[in-house]
Tab-separated table of C-alpha atoms in Angstrom:
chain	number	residue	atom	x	y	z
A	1	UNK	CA	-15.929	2.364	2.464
A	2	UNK	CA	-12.652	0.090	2.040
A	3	UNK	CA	-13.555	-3.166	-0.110
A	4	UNK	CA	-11.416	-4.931	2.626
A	5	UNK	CA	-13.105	-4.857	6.024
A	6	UNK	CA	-11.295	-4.745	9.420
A	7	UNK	CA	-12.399	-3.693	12.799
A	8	UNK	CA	-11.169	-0.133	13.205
A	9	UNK	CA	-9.150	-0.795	16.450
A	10	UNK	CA	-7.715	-3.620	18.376
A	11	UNK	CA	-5.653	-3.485	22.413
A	12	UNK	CA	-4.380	-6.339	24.774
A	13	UNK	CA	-1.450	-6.129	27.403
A	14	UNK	CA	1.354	-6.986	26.829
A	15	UNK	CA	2.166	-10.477	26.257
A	16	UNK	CA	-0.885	-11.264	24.999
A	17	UNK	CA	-2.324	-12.668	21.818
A	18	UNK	CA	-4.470	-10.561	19.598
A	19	UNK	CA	-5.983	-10.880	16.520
A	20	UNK	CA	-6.852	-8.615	13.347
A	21	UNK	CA	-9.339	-10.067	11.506
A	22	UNK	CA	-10.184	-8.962	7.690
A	23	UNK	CA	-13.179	-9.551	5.270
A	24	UNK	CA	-13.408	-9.754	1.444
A	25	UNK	CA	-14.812	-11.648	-1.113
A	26	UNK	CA	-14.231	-14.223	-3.469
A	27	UNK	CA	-12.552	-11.453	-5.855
A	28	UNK	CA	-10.438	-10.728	-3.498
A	29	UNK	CA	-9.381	-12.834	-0.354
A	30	UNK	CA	-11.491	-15.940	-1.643
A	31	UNK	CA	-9.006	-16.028	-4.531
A	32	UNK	CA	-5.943	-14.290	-4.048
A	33	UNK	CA	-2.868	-14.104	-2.036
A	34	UNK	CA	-3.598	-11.696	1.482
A	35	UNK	CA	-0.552	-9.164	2.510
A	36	UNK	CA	-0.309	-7.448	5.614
A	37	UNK	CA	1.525	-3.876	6.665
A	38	UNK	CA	2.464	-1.933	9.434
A	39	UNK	CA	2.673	1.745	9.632
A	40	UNK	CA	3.841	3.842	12.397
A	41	UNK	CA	2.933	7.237	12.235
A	42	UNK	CA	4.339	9.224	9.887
A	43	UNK	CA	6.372	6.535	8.318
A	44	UNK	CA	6.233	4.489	5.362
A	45	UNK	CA	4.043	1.338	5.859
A	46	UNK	CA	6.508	-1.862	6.333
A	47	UNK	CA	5.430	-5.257	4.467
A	48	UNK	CA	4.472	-7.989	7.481
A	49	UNK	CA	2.612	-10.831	5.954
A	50	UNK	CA	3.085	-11.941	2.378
A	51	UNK	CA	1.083	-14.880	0.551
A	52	UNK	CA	-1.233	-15.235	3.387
A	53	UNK	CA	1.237	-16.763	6.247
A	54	UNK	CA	5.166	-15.905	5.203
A	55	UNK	CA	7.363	-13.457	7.317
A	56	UNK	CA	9.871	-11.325	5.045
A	57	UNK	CA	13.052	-11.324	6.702
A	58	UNK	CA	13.648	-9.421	10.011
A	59	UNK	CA	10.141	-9.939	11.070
A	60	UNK	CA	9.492	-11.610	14.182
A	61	UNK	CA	7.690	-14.741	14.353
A	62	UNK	CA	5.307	-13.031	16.946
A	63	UNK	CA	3.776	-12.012	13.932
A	64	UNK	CA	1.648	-14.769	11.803
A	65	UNK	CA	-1.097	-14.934	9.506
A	66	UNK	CA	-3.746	-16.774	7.697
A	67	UNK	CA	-6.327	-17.723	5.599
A	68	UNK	CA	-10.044	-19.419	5.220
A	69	UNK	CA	-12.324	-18.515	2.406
A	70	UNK	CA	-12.532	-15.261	1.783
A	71	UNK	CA	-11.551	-13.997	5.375
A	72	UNK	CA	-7.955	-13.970	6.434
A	73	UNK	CA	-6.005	-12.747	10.212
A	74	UNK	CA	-3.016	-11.320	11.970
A	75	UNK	CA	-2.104	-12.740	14.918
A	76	UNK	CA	0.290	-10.885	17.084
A	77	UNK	CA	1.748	-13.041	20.081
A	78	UNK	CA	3.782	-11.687	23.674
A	79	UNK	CA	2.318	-8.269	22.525
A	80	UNK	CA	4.726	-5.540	23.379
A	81	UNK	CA	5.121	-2.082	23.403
A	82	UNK	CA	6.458	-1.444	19.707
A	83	UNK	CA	4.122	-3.293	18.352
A	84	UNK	CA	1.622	-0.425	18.915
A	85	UNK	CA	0.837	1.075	15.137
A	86	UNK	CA	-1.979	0.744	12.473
A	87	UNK	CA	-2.578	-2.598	10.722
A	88	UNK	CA	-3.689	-2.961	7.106
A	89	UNK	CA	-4.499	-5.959	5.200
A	90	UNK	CA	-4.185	-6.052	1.319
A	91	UNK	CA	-5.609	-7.585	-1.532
A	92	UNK	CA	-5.133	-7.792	-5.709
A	93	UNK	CA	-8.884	-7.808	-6.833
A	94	UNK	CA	-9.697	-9.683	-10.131
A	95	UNK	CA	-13.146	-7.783	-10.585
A	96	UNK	CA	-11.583	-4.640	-10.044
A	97	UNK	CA	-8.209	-5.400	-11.652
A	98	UNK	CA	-6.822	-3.579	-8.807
A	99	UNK	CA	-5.357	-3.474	-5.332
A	100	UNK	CA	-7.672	-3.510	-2.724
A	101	UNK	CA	-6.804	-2.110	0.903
A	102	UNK	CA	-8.645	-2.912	4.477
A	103	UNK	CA	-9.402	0.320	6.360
A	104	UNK	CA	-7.142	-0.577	9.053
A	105	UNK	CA	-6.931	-1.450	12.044
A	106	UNK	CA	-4.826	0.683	14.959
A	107	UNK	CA	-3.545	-1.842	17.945
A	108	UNK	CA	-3.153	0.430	20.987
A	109	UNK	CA	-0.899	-1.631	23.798
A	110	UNK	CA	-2.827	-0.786	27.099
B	1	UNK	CA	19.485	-0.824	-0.821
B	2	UNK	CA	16.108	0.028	-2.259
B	3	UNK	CA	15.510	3.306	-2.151
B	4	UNK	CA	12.330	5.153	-3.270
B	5	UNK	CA	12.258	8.799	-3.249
B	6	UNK	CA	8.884	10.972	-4.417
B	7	UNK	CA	8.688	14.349	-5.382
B	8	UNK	CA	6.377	17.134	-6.573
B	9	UNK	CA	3.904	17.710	-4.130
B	10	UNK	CA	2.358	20.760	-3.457
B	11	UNK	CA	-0.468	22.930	-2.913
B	12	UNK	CA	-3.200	23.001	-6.214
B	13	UNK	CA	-6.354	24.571	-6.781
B	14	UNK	CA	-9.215	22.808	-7.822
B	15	UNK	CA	-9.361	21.705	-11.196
B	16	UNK	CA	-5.294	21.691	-11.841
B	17	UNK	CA	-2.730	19.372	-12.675
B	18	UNK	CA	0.533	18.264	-10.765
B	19	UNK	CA	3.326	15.685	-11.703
B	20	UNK	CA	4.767	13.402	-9.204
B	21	UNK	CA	7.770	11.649	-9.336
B	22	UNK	CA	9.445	8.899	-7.867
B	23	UNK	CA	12.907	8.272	-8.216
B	24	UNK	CA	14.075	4.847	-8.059
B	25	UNK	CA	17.833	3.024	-6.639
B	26	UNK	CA	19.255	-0.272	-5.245
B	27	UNK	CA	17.334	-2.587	-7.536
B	28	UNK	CA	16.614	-3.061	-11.683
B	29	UNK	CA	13.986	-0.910	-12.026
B	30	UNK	CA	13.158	-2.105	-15.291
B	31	UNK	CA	12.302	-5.700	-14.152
B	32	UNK	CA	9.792	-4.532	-11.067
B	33	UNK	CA	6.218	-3.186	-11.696
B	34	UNK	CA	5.463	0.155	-9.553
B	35	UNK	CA	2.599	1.370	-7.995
B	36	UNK	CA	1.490	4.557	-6.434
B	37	UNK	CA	-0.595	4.075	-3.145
B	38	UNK	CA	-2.298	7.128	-1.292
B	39	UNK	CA	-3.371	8.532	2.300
B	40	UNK	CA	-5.464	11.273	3.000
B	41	UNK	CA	-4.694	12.847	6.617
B	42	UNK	CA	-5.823	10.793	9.248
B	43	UNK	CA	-7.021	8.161	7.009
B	44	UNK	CA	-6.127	4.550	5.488
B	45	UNK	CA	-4.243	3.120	2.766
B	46	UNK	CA	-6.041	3.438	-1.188
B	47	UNK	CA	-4.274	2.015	-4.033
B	48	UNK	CA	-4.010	4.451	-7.317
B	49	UNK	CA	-2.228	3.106	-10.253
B	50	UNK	CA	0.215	0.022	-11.258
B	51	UNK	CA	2.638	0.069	-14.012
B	52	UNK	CA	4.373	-3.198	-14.994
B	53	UNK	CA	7.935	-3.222	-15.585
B	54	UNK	CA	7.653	-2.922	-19.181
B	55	UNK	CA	5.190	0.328	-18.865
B	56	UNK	CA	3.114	-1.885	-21.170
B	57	UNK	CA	0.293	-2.699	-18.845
B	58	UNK	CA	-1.422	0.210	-16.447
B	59	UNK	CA	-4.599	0.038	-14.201
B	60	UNK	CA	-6.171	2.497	-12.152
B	61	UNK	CA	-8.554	2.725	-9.175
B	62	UNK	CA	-11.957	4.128	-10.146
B	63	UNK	CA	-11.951	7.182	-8.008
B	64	UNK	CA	-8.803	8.252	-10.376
B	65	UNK	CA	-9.570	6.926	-13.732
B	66	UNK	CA	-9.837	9.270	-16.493
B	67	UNK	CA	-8.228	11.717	-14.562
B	68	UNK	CA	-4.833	10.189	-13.552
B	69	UNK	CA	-1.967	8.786	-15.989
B	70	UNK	CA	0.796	6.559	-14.295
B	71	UNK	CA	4.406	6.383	-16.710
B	72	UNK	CA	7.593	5.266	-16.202
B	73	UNK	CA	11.282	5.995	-18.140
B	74	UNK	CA	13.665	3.240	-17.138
B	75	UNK	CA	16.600	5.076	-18.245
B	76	UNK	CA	16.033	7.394	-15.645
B	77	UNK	CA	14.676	4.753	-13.228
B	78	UNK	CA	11.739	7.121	-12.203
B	79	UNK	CA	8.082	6.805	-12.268
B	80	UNK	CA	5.482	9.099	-12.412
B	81	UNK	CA	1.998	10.173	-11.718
B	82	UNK	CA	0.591	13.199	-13.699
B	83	UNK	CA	-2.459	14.057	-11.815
B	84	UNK	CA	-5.480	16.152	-13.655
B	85	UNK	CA	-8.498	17.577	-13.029
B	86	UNK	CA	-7.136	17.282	-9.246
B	87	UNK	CA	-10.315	17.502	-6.181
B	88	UNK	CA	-9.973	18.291	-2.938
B	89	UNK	CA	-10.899	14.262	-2.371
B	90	UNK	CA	-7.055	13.816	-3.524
B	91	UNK	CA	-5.817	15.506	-0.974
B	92	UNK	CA	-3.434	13.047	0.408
B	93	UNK	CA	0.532	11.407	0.879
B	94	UNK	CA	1.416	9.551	-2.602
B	95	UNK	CA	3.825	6.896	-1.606
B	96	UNK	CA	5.152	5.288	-4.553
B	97	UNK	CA	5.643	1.476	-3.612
B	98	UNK	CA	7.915	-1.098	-5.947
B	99	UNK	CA	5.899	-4.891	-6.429
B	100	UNK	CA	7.731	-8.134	-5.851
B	101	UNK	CA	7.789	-8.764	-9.462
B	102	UNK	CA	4.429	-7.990	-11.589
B	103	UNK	CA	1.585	-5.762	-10.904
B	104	UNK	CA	-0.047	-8.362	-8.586
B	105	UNK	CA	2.674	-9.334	-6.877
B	106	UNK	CA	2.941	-7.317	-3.444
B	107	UNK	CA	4.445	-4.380	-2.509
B	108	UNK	CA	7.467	-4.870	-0.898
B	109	UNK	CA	9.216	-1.235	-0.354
B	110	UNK	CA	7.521	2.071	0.054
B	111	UNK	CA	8.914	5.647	-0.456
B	112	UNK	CA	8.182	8.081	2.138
B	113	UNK	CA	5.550	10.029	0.834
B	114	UNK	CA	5.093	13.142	-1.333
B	115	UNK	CA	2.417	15.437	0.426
B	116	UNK	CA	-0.401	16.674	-2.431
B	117	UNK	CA	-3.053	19.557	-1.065
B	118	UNK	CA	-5.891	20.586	-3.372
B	119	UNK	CA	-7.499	23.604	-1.860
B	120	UNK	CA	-8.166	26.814	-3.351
């Protein structure tokens, strides 16, 4: 049971808008910067979302996020093809003086 | 380039120890805290360890604590995971994963993965 909580699996069509959405707690989320990754598989997951809502470099601006409370999202505009991969959202917990993970979520592109 | 490049997986038995390592280019090692972040097949992403850059500070997940001991020698720009007591539970990938800056900071590159099997 992740201490992060996202809905196991997500789909639209391409060009379409989807969202990821992601639960914590005030530990977590409520009071912390929220990161998200994306993993193909059998590769290396690849930072997407930093401090809630920036885009590293080379990321397209498809790709956004946010924040409210202790819940945060990943919204993925004009879905295509390549964006089809698993989804996790991230967390440094003060209770736990640790990372936190979501379970993740895998966006299948119908 | 950042490069991050684990070794020292294997098959274990029950009960025994393994060392990983992670060996480290294309940035100051020294400066960055590290982290080691596993994936058991067909599963999600759980965080291990953290080292800041210093090797001062360490924390560790529960389900390792006690068991696990996360180093680093930043003369050799490596970092390592000495892993006892090992259960099949830790079956898994161990990516090692370099923060922004401290241990809270994010991760920002990810090594490949070193596969670990516990099975007797």
């Amino acid at each position: 049971q992740s201490v992060l909580t996202q809905p196991p699996s997500a789909s639209g069509t391409p060009g379409q808008r989807v969202t990821i959405s992601c639960s914590g707690s005030s530990s977590n989320i409520g009071g912390n910067y929220v990161y998200w990754y994306q993993q193909f598989p059998g590769t290396a997951p690849k930072l997407l979302i930093y401090r809630n809502n920036q885009r590293p470099s080379g990321v397209p601006d498809r790709f956004s996020g946010s924040k409210s409370g202790t819940s945060a999202s990943l919204a993925i505009s004009g879905l295509r093809s390549e964006d089809e991969a698993d989804y996790y959202c991230a967390a440094w917990d003060d209770s736990l003086s640790g990372w936190v993970f979501g379970g993740g979520t895998k966006l299948t592109v119908l | 380039e950042v490069q991050l490049l684990e070794s020292g997986g294997g098959l274990v038995q029950p009960g025994g120890s393994l060392r990983l390592s992670c060996a480290a280019s294309g940035f100051t090692f020294s400066s960055y805290a590290m982290s080691w972040v596993r994936q058991a097949p067909g599963k999600g992403l759980e965080w291990v360890s953290v080292i800041s850059g210093s090797g001062s500070s360490t924390y560790y997940a529960d389900s390792v604590k006690g068991r696990f001991t996360i180093s680093r020698d930043n003369s050799k720009n490596t970092l390592y995971l000495q892993m006892n007591s090992l259960r099949a539970e830790d079956t898994a990938a161990y990516h090692c994963a370099k923060q922004a800056s401290t241990v809270t900071a994010h991760f920002d590159y990810w090594g490949q993965g070193t596969l670990v099997t516990v099975s007797s």
